[in-house]
PDB file of C-alpha atoms in Angstrom:
ATOM      1  CA  ASP A 224     -12.886   3.677   7.333  1.00 78.00           C
ATOM      2  CA  LEU A 225     -10.522   6.343   8.479  1.00 78.00           C
ATOM      3  CA  LYS A 226     -10.851   9.758   6.995  1.00 81.00           C
ATOM      4  CA  GLU A 227      -8.480  11.901   7.259  1.00 80.00           C
ATOM      5  CA  GLU A 228     -10.178  14.748  10.296  1.00 77.00           C
ATOM      6  CA  ASP A 229     -10.785  11.560  12.243  1.00 74.00           C
ATOM      7  CA  ASP A 230      -9.046  11.792  15.904  1.00 76.00           C
ATOM      8  CA  LYS A 231      -5.266  10.676  15.241  1.00 73.00           C
ATOM      9  CA  SER A 232      -3.274   8.235  18.378  1.00 75.00           C
ATOM     10  CA  PRO A 233       0.102   6.537  16.350  1.00 73.00           C
ATOM     11  CA  ILE A 234       1.146   4.163  18.454  1.00 74.00           C
ATOM     12  CA  SER A 235       5.381   3.986  16.811  1.00 77.00           C
ATOM     13  CA  ALA A 236       7.699   6.503  16.856  1.00 82.00           C
ATOM     14  CA  TYR A 237       7.121   7.196  13.292  1.00 76.00           C
ATOM     15  CA  GLY A 238       3.540   7.639  12.978  1.00 75.00           C
ATOM     16  CA  GLN A 239       3.470  10.287  15.944  1.00 78.00           C
ATOM     17  CA  TYR A 240       6.683  12.151  13.807  1.00 74.00           C
ATOM     18  CA  LYS A 241       4.710  11.089  10.554  1.00 75.00           C
ATOM     19  CA  LEU A 242       2.017  13.135  12.607  1.00 75.00           C
ATOM     20  CA  MET A 243       3.965  15.780  13.395  1.00 73.00           C
ATOM     21  CA  GLY A 244       5.605  16.725   9.719  1.00 74.00           C
ATOM     22  CA  GLU A 245       1.790  17.419   8.756  1.00 72.00           C
ATOM     23  CA  GLN A 246       2.251  20.900  10.496  1.00 72.00           C
ATOM     24  CA  ILE A 247       4.233  22.416   7.853  1.00 71.00           C
ATOM     25  CA  SER A 248       0.729  22.989   6.733  1.00 68.00           C
ATOM     26  CA  SER A 249       0.952  26.239   8.837  1.00 69.00           C
ATOM     27  CA  LEU A 250       3.646  27.344   7.076  1.00 68.00           C
ATOM     28  CA  ILE A 251       1.131  28.436   3.771  1.00 68.00           C
ATOM     29  CA  ASP A 252       0.705  31.578   2.761  1.00 73.00           C
ATOM     30  CA  GLU A 253       0.545  32.787  -0.786  1.00 76.00           C
ATOM     31  CA  ASN A 254       4.412  31.690  -2.549  1.00 78.00           C
ATOM     32  CA  PHE A 255       4.561  28.295  -0.851  1.00 81.00           C
ATOM     33  CA  ARG A 256       1.847  25.538  -1.092  1.00 85.00           C
ATOM     34  CA  VAL A 257       1.495  22.113   0.787  1.00 88.00           C
ATOM     35  CA  VAL A 258      -0.343  19.103  -0.227  1.00 91.00           C
ATOM     36  CA  ILE A 259      -0.086  16.639   2.458  1.00 90.00           C
ATOM     37  CA  ILE A 260      -0.571  12.783   1.011  1.00 93.00           C
ATOM     38  CA  ARG A 261      -1.025   9.995   3.291  1.00 92.00           C
ATOM     39  CA  PRO A 262      -0.684   6.775   1.339  1.00 95.00           C
ATOM     40  CA  ALA A 263      -2.278   2.753   2.484  1.00 95.00           C
ATOM     41  CA  THR A 264       0.978   0.630   2.467  1.00 93.00           C
ATOM     42  CA  ILE A 265       2.359   1.128  -0.782  1.00 94.00           C
ATOM     43  CA  PHE A 266       3.207  -2.276  -2.487  1.00 95.00           C
ATOM     44  CA  GLY A 267       4.093  -3.884  -5.823  1.00 95.00           C
ATOM     45  CA  TYR A 268       7.266  -3.950  -7.745  1.00 92.00           C
ATOM     46  CA  SER A 269      10.070  -0.985  -7.665  1.00 88.00           C
ATOM     47  CA  PRO A 270      14.098  -0.872  -7.672  1.00 83.00           C
ATOM     48  CA  GLY A 271      13.740  -0.255  -4.130  1.00 82.00           C
ATOM     49  CA  PHE A 272      11.474  -3.745  -3.429  1.00 80.00           C
ATOM     50  CA  ARG A 273      10.395  -3.611  -0.322  1.00 80.00           C
ATOM     51  CA  TYR A 274       9.687  -7.533   0.725  1.00 81.00           C
ATOM     52  CA  GLU A 275       8.287  -6.607   4.160  1.00 81.00           C
ATOM     53  CA  THR A 276       4.656  -5.776   2.858  1.00 89.00           C
ATOM     54  CA  VAL A 277       3.146  -8.822   2.723  1.00 92.00           C
ATOM     55  CA  ILE A 278       2.027  -9.013  -0.477  1.00 95.00           C
ATOM     56  CA  ASN A 279       5.102  -8.102  -2.376  1.00 96.00           C
ATOM     57  CA  LEU A 280       6.945 -10.960   0.809  1.00 95.00           C
ATOM     58  CA  PHE A 281       4.559 -13.403  -0.343  1.00 96.00           C
ATOM     59  CA  ALA A 282       4.553 -12.743  -4.387  1.00 96.00           C
ATOM     60  CA  VAL A 283       8.707 -13.226  -4.305  1.00 95.00           C
ATOM     61  CA  ARG A 284       7.560 -16.452  -1.470  1.00 96.00           C
ATOM     62  CA  ALA A 285       5.534 -17.775  -3.852  1.00 97.00           C
ATOM     63  CA  PHE A 286       7.555 -17.199  -7.014  1.00 96.00           C
ATOM     64  CA  TYR A 287      10.316 -19.401  -5.461  1.00 95.00           C
ATOM     65  CA  GLY A 288       7.748 -21.818  -4.193  1.00 95.00           C
ATOM     66  CA  LEU A 289       8.383 -21.168  -0.100  1.00 96.00           C
ATOM     67  CA  THR A 290       6.214 -21.779   2.285  1.00 96.00           C
ATOM     68  CA  LEU A 291       3.878 -18.619   3.291  1.00 95.00           C
ATOM     69  CA  PRO A 292       3.817 -18.636   7.363  1.00 93.00           C
ATOM     70  CA  VAL A 293       0.049 -16.955   7.757  1.00 91.00           C
ATOM     71  CA  PHE A 294      -0.938 -15.329  10.999  1.00 87.00           C
ATOM     72  CA  LYS A 295      -4.003 -17.141  11.082  1.00 87.00           C
ATOM     73  CA  GLN A 296      -5.892 -14.474  13.318  1.00 83.00           C
ATOM     74  CA  ALA A 297      -4.977 -12.263  10.411  1.00 84.00           C
ATOM     75  CA  LEU A 298      -6.396 -13.958   7.703  1.00 89.00           C
ATOM     76  CA  ASP A 299     -10.082 -12.120   7.193  1.00 91.00           C
ATOM     77  CA  ASN A 300      -8.620  -8.794   8.666  1.00 90.00           C
ATOM     78  CA  ASP A 301      -9.042  -5.551   6.162  1.00 93.00           C
ATOM     79  CA  LYS A 302      -6.224  -3.408   5.418  1.00 93.00           C
ATOM     80  CA  SER A 303      -5.599  -0.528   2.816  1.00 95.00           C
ATOM     81  CA  TYR A 304      -2.273  -0.769   0.313  1.00 96.00           C
ATOM     82  CA  LEU A 305      -1.844   1.656  -2.753  1.00 97.00           C
ATOM     83  CA  GLY A 306      -0.487   0.193  -5.659  1.00 96.00           C
ATOM     84  CA  ILE A 307       2.976   1.555  -6.571  1.00 95.00           C
ATOM     85  CA  HIS A 308       2.066   3.126  -9.203  1.00 96.00           C
ATOM     86  CA  ASP A 309      -1.003   4.833  -7.951  1.00 97.00           C
ATOM     87  CA  ASN A 310       1.203   6.279  -5.333  1.00 97.00           C
ATOM     88  CA  ILE A 311       3.162   8.034  -8.241  1.00 96.00           C
ATOM     89  CA  ARG A 312       0.202   8.908 -10.026  1.00 97.00           C
ATOM     90  CA  ALA A 313      -1.010  10.175  -6.878  1.00 98.00           C
ATOM     91  CA  LEU A 314       2.000  12.491  -6.362  1.00 97.00           C
ATOM     92  CA  LEU A 315       1.911  14.046 -10.362  1.00 97.00           C
ATOM     93  CA  TYR A 316      -1.415  14.423  -9.599  1.00 98.00           C
ATOM     94  CA  SER A 317      -0.956  16.771  -6.522  1.00 96.00           C
ATOM     95  CA  LEU A 318       2.098  18.548  -8.558  1.00 95.00           C
ATOM     96  CA  GLU A 319      -0.595  18.956 -11.303  1.00 97.00           C
ATOM     97  CA  ASN A 320      -3.753  20.363  -9.274  1.00 97.00           C
ATOM     98  CA  ILE A 321      -1.898  22.071  -6.469  1.00 93.00           C
ATOM     99  CA  GLU A 322      -3.739  25.141  -6.822  1.00 91.00           C
ATOM    100  CA  LYS A 323      -6.821  22.941  -6.207  1.00 92.00           C
ATOM    101  CA  LEU A 324      -5.587  20.921  -3.560  1.00 94.00           C
ATOM    102  CA  ASN A 325      -3.536  23.428  -1.317  1.00 91.00           C
ATOM    103  CA  GLY A 326      -3.606  22.947   2.857  1.00 88.00           C
ATOM    104  CA  HIS A 327      -5.518  19.662   2.176  1.00 91.00           C
ATOM    105  CA  ILE A 328      -4.653  16.768   3.646  1.00 91.00           C
ATOM    106  CA  PHE A 329      -5.363  12.914   1.113  1.00 96.00           C
ATOM    107  CA  ASN A 330      -5.474   9.445   1.991  1.00 95.00           C
ATOM    108  CA  VAL A 331      -4.593   7.490  -0.742  1.00 97.00           C
ATOM    109  CA  VAL A 332      -6.110   3.801  -0.652  1.00 97.00           C
ATOM    110  CA  SER A 333      -6.004   1.785  -4.132  1.00 97.00           C
ATOM    111  CA  PHE A 334      -7.962  -0.673  -2.270  1.00 96.00           C
ATOM    112  CA  ASN A 335      -9.186  -2.675   1.105  1.00 95.00           C
ATOM    113  CA  THR A 336      -8.323  -6.758   1.025  1.00 95.00           C
ATOM    114  CA  ASN A 337      -7.469  -9.529   3.913  1.00 94.00           C
ATOM    115  CA  LEU A 338      -4.552 -11.958   3.807  1.00 94.00           C
ATOM    116  CA  ARG A 339      -7.472 -14.166   2.724  1.00 96.00           C
ATOM    117  CA  LYS A 340      -8.036 -12.716  -0.778  1.00 97.00           C
ATOM    118  CA  ILE A 341      -4.292 -11.872  -1.626  1.00 97.00           C
ATOM    119  CA  LEU A 342      -3.789 -15.794  -0.925  1.00 97.00           C
ATOM    120  CA  ASN A 343      -6.293 -16.390  -3.203  1.00 97.00           C
ATOM    121  CA  VAL A 344      -5.170 -13.810  -6.428  1.00 98.00           C
ATOM    122  CA  LEU A 345      -1.271 -15.595  -5.130  1.00 97.00           C
ATOM    123  CA  GLU A 346      -2.801 -19.156  -5.544  1.00 97.00           C
ATOM    124  CA  GLU A 347      -4.858 -18.068  -9.509  1.00 97.00           C
ATOM    125  CA  VAL A 348      -1.154 -16.522 -10.343  1.00 97.00           C
ATOM    126  CA  TYR A 349       1.340 -18.687  -8.886  1.00 96.00           C
ATOM    127  CA  GLY A 350      -0.978 -22.184  -8.194  1.00 95.00           C
ATOM    128  CA  LYS A 351      -1.056 -23.725  -5.580  1.00 94.00           C
ATOM    129  CA  ILE A 352       0.255 -22.606  -3.055  1.00 95.00           C
ATOM    130  CA  ASP A 353       1.633 -23.575   0.552  1.00 95.00           C
ATOM    131  CA  ILE A 354       0.785 -22.258   3.894  1.00 95.00           C
ATOM    132  CA  THR A 355       1.198 -22.909   7.056  1.00 94.00           C
ATOM    133  CA  LEU A 356      -1.092 -21.197   9.571  1.00 91.00           C
ATOM    134  CA  ILE A 357       0.256 -19.655  12.574  1.00 91.00           C
ATOM    135  CA  ASP A 358      -2.673 -20.164  15.186  1.00 87.00           C
ATOM    136  CA  ASN A 359      -1.095 -17.370  18.004  1.00 75.00           C
ATOM    137  CA  ALA A 360      -3.365 -15.236  20.027  1.00 63.00           C
ATOM    138  CA  ASN A 361      -0.219 -12.573  20.214  1.00 58.00           C
ATOM    139  CA  VAL A 362      -0.272 -11.160  17.027  1.00 56.00           C
ATOM    140  CA  SER A 363       0.304  -7.259  17.060  1.00 58.00           C
ATOM    141  CA  GLN A 364      -1.666  -5.691  14.340  1.00 61.00           C
ATOM    142  CA  GLN A 365      -2.719  -2.759  13.607  1.00 65.00           C
ATOM    143  CA  VAL A 366      -6.697  -3.365  11.965  1.00 73.00           C
ATOM    144  CA  TYR A 367      -7.628  -0.639  10.071  1.00 79.00           C
ATOM    145  CA  THR A 368      -8.738   0.903   6.707  1.00 91.00           C
ATOM    146  CA  ILE A 369      -8.550   4.516   5.379  1.00 92.00           C
ATOM    147  CA  CYS A 370     -10.873   5.694   3.793  1.00 94.00           C
ATOM    148  CA  GLY A 371      -9.833   8.001   0.158  1.00 95.00           C
ATOM    149  CA  ASN A 372     -12.540   9.259  -0.884  1.00 96.00           C
ATOM    150  CA  LYS A 373     -11.826  13.249  -0.469  1.00 96.00           C
ATOM    151  CA  PHE A 374      -9.041  12.090  -2.811  1.00 97.00           C
ATOM    152  CA  LYS A 375     -11.006  11.341  -5.436  1.00 96.00           C
ATOM    153  CA  SER A 376     -13.907  13.596  -4.968  1.00 96.00           C
ATOM    154  CA  ARG A 377     -11.026  15.839  -6.243  1.00 96.00           C
ATOM    155  CA  GLY A 378     -10.696  13.984  -8.921  1.00 96.00           C
ATOM    156  CA  PHE A 379      -8.435  11.143  -8.270  1.00 97.00           C
ATOM    157  CA  TYR A 380      -9.302   7.879  -9.145  1.00 96.00           C
ATOM    158  CA  PRO A 381      -6.679   4.629  -8.263  1.00 97.00           C
ATOM    159  CA  LYS A 382      -6.238   2.524 -10.793  1.00 97.00           C
ATOM    160  CA  ASP A 383      -3.815  -0.566  -9.450  1.00 96.00           C
ATOM    161  CA  ASN A 384      -5.236  -3.621  -8.921  1.00 96.00           C
ATOM    162  CA  LEU A 385      -3.581  -6.603  -6.861  1.00 97.00           C
ATOM    163  CA  LYS A 386      -4.295  -9.346  -9.281  1.00 97.00           C
ATOM    164  CA  ASP A 387      -1.642  -6.926 -12.121  1.00 96.00           C
ATOM    165  CA  GLU A 388       0.470  -5.903  -8.765  1.00 95.00           C
ATOM    166  CA  ILE A 389       1.191  -9.231  -8.429  1.00 96.00           C
ATOM    167  CA  LEU A 390       1.986 -10.468 -12.024  1.00 97.00           C
ATOM    168  CA  ARG A 391       4.049  -7.395 -12.312  1.00 95.00           C
ATOM    169  CA  ILE A 392       6.030  -8.619  -9.322  1.00 95.00           C
ATOM    170  CA  LYS A 393       6.262 -12.412 -11.068  1.00 96.00           C
ATOM    171  CA  LYS A 394       7.345 -10.409 -14.183  1.00 95.00           C
ATOM    172  CA  TYR A 395      10.126  -8.625 -12.498  1.00 93.00           C
ATOM    173  CA  LEU A 396      10.887 -11.544 -10.863  1.00 92.00           C
ATOM    174  CA  GLU A 397      11.019 -13.953 -14.167  1.00 93.00           C
ATOM    175  CA  LYS A 398      13.166 -11.404 -15.595  1.00 90.00           C
ATOM    176  CA  TYR A 399      16.173 -11.682 -12.884  1.00 85.00           C
ATOM    177  CA  ARG A 400      16.035 -15.309 -12.917  1.00 84.00           C
ATOM    178  CA  GLN A 401      16.654 -14.991 -16.704  1.00 85.00           C
ATOM    179  CA  MET A 402      19.271 -12.744 -16.254  1.00 85.00           C
ATOM    180  CA  ILE A 403      20.920 -14.575 -13.663  1.00 86.00           C
ATOM    181  CA  SER A 404      21.140 -17.654 -15.424  1.00 76.00           C
TER     182      SER A 404
END
């Protein structure tokens, strides 16, 4: 698991600019306090629903009975996720505890899991799901997990879990389907 102080080598412009943005901490003084949150991949239902995260995308596809295209090479690669409610709680916790968190960088993660486990939970929630395994050796995926222990040591404990969030997505999709029927 990557820790906050580990060397960073972002490969995308997005990652490079995020890292550059952390230099704002050099502006800290008695009137300006900063807590930097590095969230894991955020998932879960929200009004601005993100379809590009694998959990959200697969939950929607499973709900509508669509085939899930799964890269065989990605099945057992662990990845860090942050439930949207944990993300909100982490931000509020940071604001409420700015004095003790000031000047620090924190990874925030609800859990680490892999695609195989995600598929198992989707099957628990939706029943049999249709999966197409894609064997593509050229899959470009950053495989890493992050460690959220530093934030936990400061009193923040994530509560979101995979099954509850998938159930929440399903609930909102059912509500949406009723609205348009």
